[in-house]
PDB file of C-alpha atoms and ligand atoms in Angstrom:
ATOM      1  CA  MET A 249     124.203  57.555 102.250  1.00 65.00           C
ATOM      2  CA  GLY A 250     125.054  61.266 102.713  1.00 90.00           C
ATOM      3  CA  ARG A 251     124.279  63.947 100.219  1.00 98.00           C
ATOM      4  CA  ARG A 252     126.434  63.636  97.127  1.00 98.00           C
ATOM      5  CA  ALA A 253     128.948  66.486  96.790  1.00 98.00           C
ATOM      6  CA  THR A 254     128.190  68.161  93.476  1.00 98.00           C
ATOM      7  CA  ALA A 255     129.965  70.806  91.409  1.00 99.00           C
ATOM      8  CA  VAL A 256     128.141  72.937  88.861  1.00 99.00           C
ATOM      9  CA  LEU A 257     130.173  74.246  85.906  1.00 98.00           C
ATOM     10  CA  ILE A 258     128.846  77.390  84.251  1.00 98.00           C
ATOM     11  CA  SER A 259     129.762  80.051  81.720  1.00 98.00           C
ATOM     12  CA  GLY A 260     126.934  82.551  82.053  1.00 98.00           C
ATOM     13  CA  SER A 261     123.693  83.565  83.685  1.00 98.00           C
ATOM     14  CA  GLY A 262     123.345  80.402  85.716  1.00 98.00           C
ATOM     15  CA  THR A 263     119.564  80.053  85.883  1.00 98.00           C
ATOM     16  CA  ASN A 264     119.977  76.277  85.828  1.00 98.00           C
ATOM     17  CA  LEU A 265     122.539  76.588  88.611  1.00 98.00           C
ATOM     18  CA  GLN A 266     119.903  78.572  90.524  1.00 98.00           C
ATOM     19  CA  ALA A 267     117.349  75.791  90.032  1.00 99.00           C
ATOM     20  CA  LEU A 268     119.847  73.264  91.412  1.00 99.00           C
ATOM     21  CA  LEU A 269     120.756  75.514  94.363  1.00 98.00           C
ATOM     22  CA  ASP A 270     117.061  76.002  95.167  1.00 98.00           C
ATOM     23  CA  ALA A 271     116.293  72.287  94.964  1.00 98.00           C
ATOM     24  CA  ALA A 272     119.300  71.407  97.130  1.00 98.00           C
ATOM     25  CA  ARG A 273     117.925  73.551  99.956  1.00 97.00           C
ATOM     26  CA  ALA A 274     115.390  70.804 100.712  1.00 97.00           C
ATOM     27  CA  PRO A 275     116.818  68.711 103.553  1.00 95.00           C
ATOM     28  CA  ASP A 276     115.947  65.444 101.819  1.00 97.00           C
ATOM     29  CA  TYR A 277     117.513  66.410  98.467  1.00 98.00           C
ATOM     30  CA  PRO A 278     120.194  63.766  97.770  1.00 98.00           C
ATOM     31  CA  ALA A 279     122.832  66.169  96.368  1.00 98.00           C
ATOM     32  CA  ALA A 280     124.553  69.203  97.871  1.00 98.00           C
ATOM     33  CA  VAL A 281     126.085  71.897  95.659  1.00 98.00           C
ATOM     34  CA  ARG A 282     129.570  72.279  97.158  1.00 98.00           C
ATOM     35  CA  LEU A 283     131.344  74.148  94.363  1.00 98.00           C
ATOM     36  CA  VAL A 284     130.614  76.344  91.358  1.00 98.00           C
ATOM     37  CA  ILE A 285     133.250  76.756  88.637  1.00 98.00           C
ATOM     38  CA  SER A 286     132.979  79.340  85.882  1.00 98.00           C
ATOM     39  CA  ASN A 287     135.354  79.663  82.946  1.00 98.00           C
ATOM     40  CA  ARG A 288     134.245  83.278  82.616  1.00 98.00           C
ATOM     41  CA  PRO A 289     134.988  85.845  85.327  1.00 98.00           C
ATOM     42  CA  ASP A 290     131.881  87.896  84.442  1.00 98.00           C
ATOM     43  CA  ALA A 291     129.361  85.037  84.684  1.00 98.00           C
ATOM     44  CA  PHE A 292     126.359  86.105  86.765  1.00 98.00           C
ATOM     45  CA  GLY A 293     126.146  82.565  88.095  1.00 98.00           C
ATOM     46  CA  LEU A 294     129.141  83.390  90.317  1.00 98.00           C
ATOM     47  CA  GLU A 295     126.955  85.926  92.110  1.00 98.00           C
ATOM     48  CA  ARG A 296     124.201  83.329  92.507  1.00 98.00           C
ATOM     49  CA  ALA A 297     126.714  80.986  94.166  1.00 98.00           C
ATOM     50  CA  ARG A 298     127.922  83.758  96.467  1.00 98.00           C
ATOM     51  CA  ARG A 299     124.344  84.564  97.531  1.00 98.00           C
ATOM     52  CA  ALA A 300     123.747  80.890  98.263  1.00 98.00           C
ATOM     53  CA  GLY A 301     126.954  80.660 100.306  1.00 98.00           C
ATOM     54  CA  VAL A 302     128.517  78.139  97.936  1.00 98.00           C
ATOM     55  CA  PRO A 303     132.237  78.428  97.095  1.00 98.00           C
ATOM     56  CA  ALA A 304     132.718  79.713  93.575  1.00 98.00           C
ATOM     57  CA  VAL A 305     135.931  79.833  91.575  1.00 98.00           C
ATOM     58  CA  VAL A 306     136.893  81.174  88.174  1.00 98.00           C
ATOM     59  CA  VAL A 307     139.028  78.932  85.997  1.00 98.00           C
ATOM     60  CA  ASP A 308     139.489  81.180  82.994  1.00 98.00           C
ATOM     61  CA  HIS A 309     140.311  79.109  79.915  1.00 97.00           C
ATOM     62  CA  ARG A 310     142.172  82.103  78.438  1.00 97.00           C
ATOM     63  CA  ALA A 311     144.793  81.824  81.189  1.00 97.00           C
ATOM     64  CA  PHE A 312     145.935  78.395  79.996  1.00 97.00           C
ATOM     65  CA  GLU A 313     147.972  77.446  76.953  1.00 97.00           C
ATOM     66  CA  THR A 314     146.339  74.080  76.433  1.00 96.00           C
ATOM     67  CA  ARG A 315     143.001  72.474  77.105  1.00 96.00           C
ATOM     68  CA  ALA A 316     144.830  69.871  79.201  1.00 97.00           C
ATOM     69  CA  ASP A 317     146.168  72.603  81.516  1.00 98.00           C
ATOM     70  CA  PHE A 318     142.718  74.219  81.759  1.00 98.00           C
ATOM     71  CA  GLU A 319     141.121  70.901  82.644  1.00 98.00           C
ATOM     72  CA  ALA A 320     143.887  70.059  85.128  1.00 98.00           C
ATOM     73  CA  ALA A 321     143.035  73.283  86.970  1.00 98.00           C
ATOM     74  CA  ILE A 322     139.360  72.303  87.012  1.00 98.00           C
ATOM     75  CA  GLU A 323     140.270  68.825  88.241  1.00 98.00           C
ATOM     76  CA  ASP A 324     142.329  70.341  91.075  1.00 98.00           C
ATOM     77  CA  GLU A 325     139.318  72.350  92.240  1.00 98.00           C
ATOM     78  CA  LEU A 326     137.028  69.336  92.021  1.00 98.00           C
ATOM     79  CA  ARG A 327     139.450  67.196  94.003  1.00 98.00           C
ATOM     80  CA  LEU A 328     140.045  69.845  96.671  1.00 98.00           C
ATOM     81  CA  ALA A 329     136.295  70.161  97.228  1.00 98.00           C
ATOM     82  CA  GLY A 330     135.788  66.378  97.359  1.00 98.00           C
ATOM     83  CA  ILE A 331     133.386  66.484  94.437  1.00 98.00           C
ATOM     84  CA  GLU A 332     131.578  63.290  93.445  1.00 98.00           C
ATOM     85  CA  LEU A 333     129.199  64.511  90.727  1.00 98.00           C
ATOM     86  CA  VAL A 334     129.503  67.239  88.088  1.00 98.00           C
ATOM     87  CA  CYS A 335     126.659  69.164  86.430  1.00 99.00           C
ATOM     88  CA  LEU A 336     127.399  71.193  83.322  1.00 98.00           C
ATOM     89  CA  ALA A 337     124.890  74.039  83.268  1.00 98.00           C
ATOM     90  CA  GLY A 338     125.455  76.329  80.324  1.00 98.00           C
ATOM     91  CA  PHE A 339     129.180  75.511  80.409  1.00 98.00           C
ATOM     92  CA  MET A 340     130.291  76.485  76.923  1.00 95.00           C
ATOM     93  CA  ARG A 341     133.675  74.708  76.693  1.00 96.00           C
ATOM     94  CA  ILE A 342     134.214  71.332  75.090  1.00 94.00           C
ATOM     95  CA  LEU A 343     135.724  68.796  77.477  1.00 96.00           C
ATOM     96  CA  SER A 344     138.381  66.309  76.412  1.00 97.00           C
ATOM     97  CA  ALA A 345     137.942  62.568  76.136  1.00 98.00           C
ATOM     98  CA  GLU A 346     140.242  62.200  79.158  1.00 97.00           C
ATOM     99  CA  PHE A 347     138.072  64.443  81.320  1.00 98.00           C
ATOM    100  CA  CYS A 348     134.949  62.630  80.142  1.00 98.00           C
ATOM    101  CA  ALA A 349     136.532  59.267  80.960  1.00 98.00           C
ATOM    102  CA  ARG A 350     137.472  60.378  84.468  1.00 97.00           C
ATOM    103  CA  TRP A 351     133.886  61.522  85.108  1.00 98.00           C
ATOM    104  CA  HIS A 352     132.233  58.671  83.234  1.00 98.00           C
ATOM    105  CA  ASN A 353     128.620  58.367  84.401  1.00 98.00           C
ATOM    106  CA  ARG A 354     129.291  60.985  87.090  1.00 98.00           C
ATOM    107  CA  ALA A 355     128.875  64.089  84.915  1.00 98.00           C
ATOM    108  CA  LEU A 356     125.602  65.432  83.494  1.00 98.00           C
ATOM    109  CA  ASN A 357     124.903  68.107  80.890  1.00 98.00           C
ATOM    110  CA  ILE A 358     121.726  69.978  80.018  1.00 98.00           C
ATOM    111  CA  HIS A 359     121.093  70.833  76.394  1.00 98.00           C
ATOM    112  CA  PRO A 360     118.261  73.003  75.022  1.00 98.00           C
ATOM    113  CA  SER A 361     116.751  70.535  72.544  1.00 98.00           C
ATOM    114  CA  LEU A 362     115.209  67.097  72.444  1.00 98.00           C
ATOM    115  CA  LEU A 363     118.378  65.156  71.645  1.00 98.00           C
ATOM    116  CA  PRO A 364     119.406  63.668  69.303  1.00 98.00           C
ATOM    117  CA  ALA A 365     117.768  66.560  67.426  1.00 98.00           C
ATOM    118  CA  TYR A 366     119.724  69.807  67.224  1.00 98.00           C
ATOM    119  CA  ARG A 367     123.105  69.113  68.752  1.00 98.00           C
ATOM    120  CA  GLY A 368     125.301  72.193  68.995  1.00 97.00           C
ATOM    121  CA  LEU A 369     124.274  75.831  68.937  1.00 97.00           C
ATOM    122  CA  HIS A 370     121.185  77.801  67.841  1.00 98.00           C
ATOM    123  CA  THR A 371     118.796  74.997  68.733  1.00 98.00           C
ATOM    124  CA  HIS A 372     115.704  77.210  68.937  1.00 98.00           C
ATOM    125  CA  GLU A 373     116.360  78.949  65.627  1.00 98.00           C
ATOM    126  CA  ARG A 374     116.769  75.562  63.972  1.00 98.00           C
ATOM    127  CA  ALA A 375     113.588  74.117  65.528  1.00 98.00           C
ATOM    128  CA  LEU A 376     111.647  77.166  64.315  1.00 98.00           C
ATOM    129  CA  ALA A 377     113.192  76.978  60.845  1.00 98.00           C
ATOM    130  CA  ASP A 378     112.104  73.325  60.609  1.00 98.00           C
ATOM    131  CA  GLY A 379     108.549  74.161  61.670  1.00 98.00           C
ATOM    132  CA  ALA A 380     108.795  71.780  64.649  1.00 98.00           C
ATOM    133  CA  ALA A 381     105.639  71.559  66.794  1.00 97.00           C
ATOM    134  CA  ILE A 382     107.562  70.514  69.901  1.00 97.00           C
ATOM    135  CA  THR A 383     111.029  71.037  71.274  1.00 98.00           C
ATOM    136  CA  GLY A 384     112.503  70.896  74.755  1.00 98.00           C
ATOM    137  CA  CYS A 385     115.592  70.009  76.724  1.00 98.00           C
ATOM    138  CA  THR A 386     117.648  66.956  77.549  1.00 98.00           C
ATOM    139  CA  VAL A 387     119.761  66.013  80.541  1.00 98.00           C
ATOM    140  CA  HIS A 388     122.309  63.423  79.500  1.00 98.00           C
ATOM    141  CA  PHE A 389     125.557  61.879  80.688  1.00 98.00           C
ATOM    142  CA  VAL A 390     128.643  63.588  79.322  1.00 98.00           C
ATOM    143  CA  ARG A 391     130.580  61.821  76.591  1.00 98.00           C
ATOM    144  CA  PRO A 392     133.427  63.134  74.399  1.00 96.00           C
ATOM    145  CA  GLU A 393     131.045  63.641  71.464  1.00 96.00           C
ATOM    146  CA  LEU A 394     129.315  67.019  71.666  1.00 94.00           C
ATOM    147  CA  ASP A 395     125.790  66.858  73.133  1.00 95.00           C
ATOM    148  CA  ALA A 396     125.763  63.075  73.068  1.00 96.00           C
ATOM    149  CA  GLY A 397     125.562  60.485  75.818  1.00 98.00           C
ATOM    150  CA  PRO A 398     122.910  58.409  77.560  1.00 98.00           C
ATOM    151  CA  ILE A 399     119.698  60.393  78.045  1.00 98.00           C
ATOM    152  CA  LEU A 400     118.546  60.643  81.643  1.00 98.00           C
ATOM    153  CA  MET A 401     115.546  62.991  81.388  1.00 98.00           C
ATOM    154  CA  GLN A 402     113.801  65.166  78.825  1.00 98.00           C
ATOM    155  CA  GLY A 403     111.455  68.129  79.094  1.00 98.00           C
ATOM    156  CA  VAL A 404     108.932  68.761  76.339  1.00 98.00           C
ATOM    157  CA  VAL A 405     107.846  72.231  75.257  1.00 98.00           C
ATOM    158  CA  PRO A 406     105.267  73.269  72.651  1.00 97.00           C
ATOM    159  CA  VAL A 407     106.244  75.615  69.860  1.00 97.00           C
ATOM    160  CA  LEU A 408     103.413  78.144  69.770  1.00 96.00           C
ATOM    161  CA  PRO A 409     102.147  80.370  66.972  1.00 95.00           C
ATOM    162  CA  GLY A 410     104.153  83.587  66.758  1.00 96.00           C
ATOM    163  CA  ASP A 411     107.133  82.238  68.707  1.00 97.00           C
ATOM    164  CA  ASP A 412     110.518  83.690  67.950  1.00 98.00           C
ATOM    165  CA  ALA A 413     113.793  82.187  69.127  1.00 98.00           C
ATOM    166  CA  GLU A 414     113.927  84.338  72.268  1.00 98.00           C
ATOM    167  CA  VAL A 415     110.379  83.450  73.387  1.00 98.00           C
ATOM    168  CA  LEU A 416     111.079  79.783  72.730  1.00 98.00           C
ATOM    169  CA  ARG A 417     114.421  79.949  74.549  1.00 98.00           C
ATOM    170  CA  ARG A 418     112.658  81.286  77.638  1.00 98.00           C
ATOM    171  CA  ARG A 419     109.916  78.642  77.494  1.00 98.00           C
ATOM    172  CA  VAL A 420     112.520  75.888  77.158  1.00 98.00           C
ATOM    173  CA  LEU A 421     114.474  77.361  80.091  1.00 98.00           C
ATOM    174  CA  GLU A 422     111.318  77.081  82.239  1.00 98.00           C
ATOM    175  CA  VAL A 423     111.223  73.349  81.668  1.00 98.00           C
ATOM    176  CA  GLU A 424     115.026  73.059  82.063  1.00 98.00           C
ATOM    177  CA  HIS A 425     114.603  74.383  85.600  1.00 98.00           C
ATOM    178  CA  LEU A 426     112.122  71.584  86.339  1.00 98.00           C
ATOM    179  CA  VAL A 427     114.109  68.838  84.645  1.00 98.00           C
ATOM    180  CA  TYR A 428     117.667  69.374  85.898  1.00 98.00           C
ATOM    181  CA  PRO A 429     116.931  69.189  89.645  1.00 98.00           C
ATOM    182  CA  ARG A 430     114.880  66.028  89.114  1.00 98.00           C
ATOM    183  CA  ALA A 431     117.587  64.460  86.975  1.00 98.00           C
ATOM    184  CA  LEU A 432     120.306  65.198  89.527  1.00 98.00           C
ATOM    185  CA  ALA A 433     118.097  63.816  92.298  1.00 98.00           C
ATOM    186  CA  LEU A 434     117.712  60.554  90.388  1.00 98.00           C
ATOM    187  CA  LEU A 435     121.483  60.244  89.913  1.00 98.00           C
ATOM    188  CA  ALA A 436     122.475  61.364  93.406  1.00 98.00           C
ATOM    189  CA  GLY A 437     119.767  59.174  94.919  1.00 98.00           C
ATOM    190  CA  GLY A 438     121.335  56.084  93.359  1.00 98.00           C
ATOM    191  CA  ARG A 439     118.381  55.301  91.067  1.00 98.00           C
ATOM    192  CA  VAL A 440     120.317  55.419  87.782  1.00 98.00           C
ATOM    193  CA  ARG A 441     122.021  52.572  85.939  1.00 98.00           C
ATOM    194  CA  VAL A 442     123.688  53.001  82.559  1.00 98.00           C
ATOM    195  CA  GLU A 443     123.650  49.773  80.581  1.00 97.00           C
ATOM    196  CA  GLY A 444     124.723  49.617  76.950  1.00 96.00           C
ATOM    197  CA  GLU A 445     124.688  53.425  76.821  1.00 97.00           C
ATOM    198  CA  ARG A 446     121.032  53.497  77.829  1.00 98.00           C
ATOM    199  CA  VAL A 447     119.725  54.778  81.142  1.00 98.00           C
ATOM    200  CA  GLN A 448     117.643  52.488  83.278  1.00 96.00           C
ATOM    201  CA  LEU A 449     116.052  53.683  86.486  1.00 98.00           C
ATOM    202  CA  ILE A 450     115.687  51.372  89.418  1.00 98.00           C
ATOM    203  CA  ASP A 451     111.909  50.946  89.982  1.00 97.00           C
ATOM    204  CA  GLU A 452     111.167  53.313  87.118  1.00 96.00           C
ATOM    205  CA  GLN A 453     107.596  54.608  87.036  1.00 96.00           C
ATOM    206  CA  PRO A 454     105.957  55.482  83.703  1.00 96.00           C
ATOM    207  CA  GLY A 455     106.786  59.040  82.748  1.00 95.00           C
ATOM    208  CA  GLU A 456     109.450  59.477  85.415  1.00 96.00           C
ATOM    209  CA  ARG A 457     112.076  60.557  82.890  1.00 98.00           C
ATOM    210  CA  LEU A 458     109.785  63.047  81.184  1.00 97.00           C
ATOM    211  CA  VAL A 459     108.549  66.501  82.178  1.00 98.00           C
ATOM    212  CA  LEU A 460     105.853  68.334  80.229  1.00 97.00           C
ATOM    213  CA  HIS A 461     105.956  72.111  80.160  1.00 96.00           C
ATOM    214  CA  PRO A 462     102.994  73.519  82.181  1.00 94.00           C
ATOM    215  CA  ALA A 463     101.503  74.904  78.926  1.00 92.00           C
ATOM    216  CA  PHE A 464     100.389  71.350  78.137  1.00 92.00           C
ATOM    217  CA  SER A 465      97.932  71.377  81.054  1.00 89.00           C
ATOM    218  CA  ALA A 466      96.250  74.606  79.901  1.00 89.00           C
ATOM    219  CA  PRO A 467      93.905  75.228  76.946  1.00 86.00           C
ATOM    220  CA  PRO A 468      94.189  74.507  74.057  1.00 84.00           C
ATOM    221  CA  PHE A 469      96.157  71.404  75.041  1.00 88.00           C
ATOM    222  CA  THR A 470      93.428  70.109  77.363  1.00 84.00           C
ATOM    223  CA  ARG A 471      90.725  70.362  74.687  1.00 77.00           C
ATOM    224  CA  SER A 472      89.330  67.155  73.198  1.00 72.00           C
ATOM    225  CA  HIS A 473      89.888  66.526  69.483  1.00 64.00           C
ATOM    226  CA  ARG A 474      86.390  67.931  68.839  1.00 65.00           C
ATOM    227  CA  GLY A 475      87.558  71.318  70.069  1.00 53.00           C
TER     228      GLY A 475
HETATM  229  C1  LIG B 655     120.666  76.698  78.901  1.00 76.04           C
HETATM  230  O1  LIG B 655     119.608  76.862  77.994  1.00 76.04           O
HETATM  231  C2  LIG B 655     121.393  75.398  78.597  1.00 76.04           C
HETATM  232  O2  LIG B 655     120.545  74.369  78.181  1.00 76.04           O
HETATM  233  C3  LIG B 655     122.297  75.849  77.488  1.00 76.04           C
HETATM  234  O3  LIG B 655     122.747  77.118  77.873  1.00 76.04           O
HETATM  235  C4  LIG B 655     121.756  77.753  78.674  1.00 76.04           C
HETATM  236  C5  LIG B 655     122.384  78.193  79.967  1.00 76.04           C
HETATM  237  O4  LIG B 655     121.491  78.993  80.684  1.00 76.04           O
HETATM  238  N1  LIG B 655     123.391  74.934  77.308  1.00 76.04           N
HETATM  239  C6  LIG B 655     123.953  74.708  76.125  1.00 76.04           C
HETATM  240  O5  LIG B 655     123.598  75.260  75.103  1.00 76.04           O
HETATM  241  C7  LIG B 655     125.092  73.719  76.147  1.00 76.04           C
HETATM  242  N2  LIG B 655     125.308  73.174  74.852  1.00 76.04           N
HETATM  243  P1  LIG B 655     121.773  79.314  82.216  1.00 76.04           P
HETATM  244  O6  LIG B 655     123.192  79.850  82.318  1.00 76.04           O
HETATM  245  O7  LIG B 655     120.764  80.376  82.538  1.00 76.04           O
HETATM  246  O8  LIG B 655     121.582  78.042  83.008  1.00 76.04           O
END
């Protein structure tokens, strides 16, 4: 099986796109990033694609009267590039049920919380306001419901004393960059089955769908309960 042709859809900085581009440089990585689509012309991720030599196009939602027209333009680009898999990476537009159906179990999203907690925006502010001790990120299959769909992988991040939303956002991003390339590799490598809206991995090893932030392997997390 060749490398699976993958498109990454972005709206902004594109650090997750960068993690996918970096991972896909390994010759044995099972996916190749063949196209980047941004709905915003000023997204820095477009520059990342250019530097990596990957075709990048802007499909500006403001240029279309309806969501259907916007999505039809995206679909045209995906078809022209022979795309098999789609990764949403900070893509801040809601996709229609029709789009989701066409890409059923072939489109992933990354969300900055441990779903089903904190769907939607301001995830880090809400985790802090609740006094959560952990948070993280989730890679899941795209469904019409916002930030819902079978969970493929999660990354776990400690909330540390003194954290504000910006510090926490950056710590969660660190684990996002570990999780998304692994999640795409599982899907592109043919290891993933979705049964009854639950992900099953072929020959799943314990912990394979979980990444711990590196902070967990440093003190105080490595201390015994006696301190
Ligand atoms: C990431 O934290 C991603 O999880 C989040 O946007 C950020 C994009 O950063 N996505 C969402 O909130 C989608 N609901 P990036 O552009 O640097 O990859």
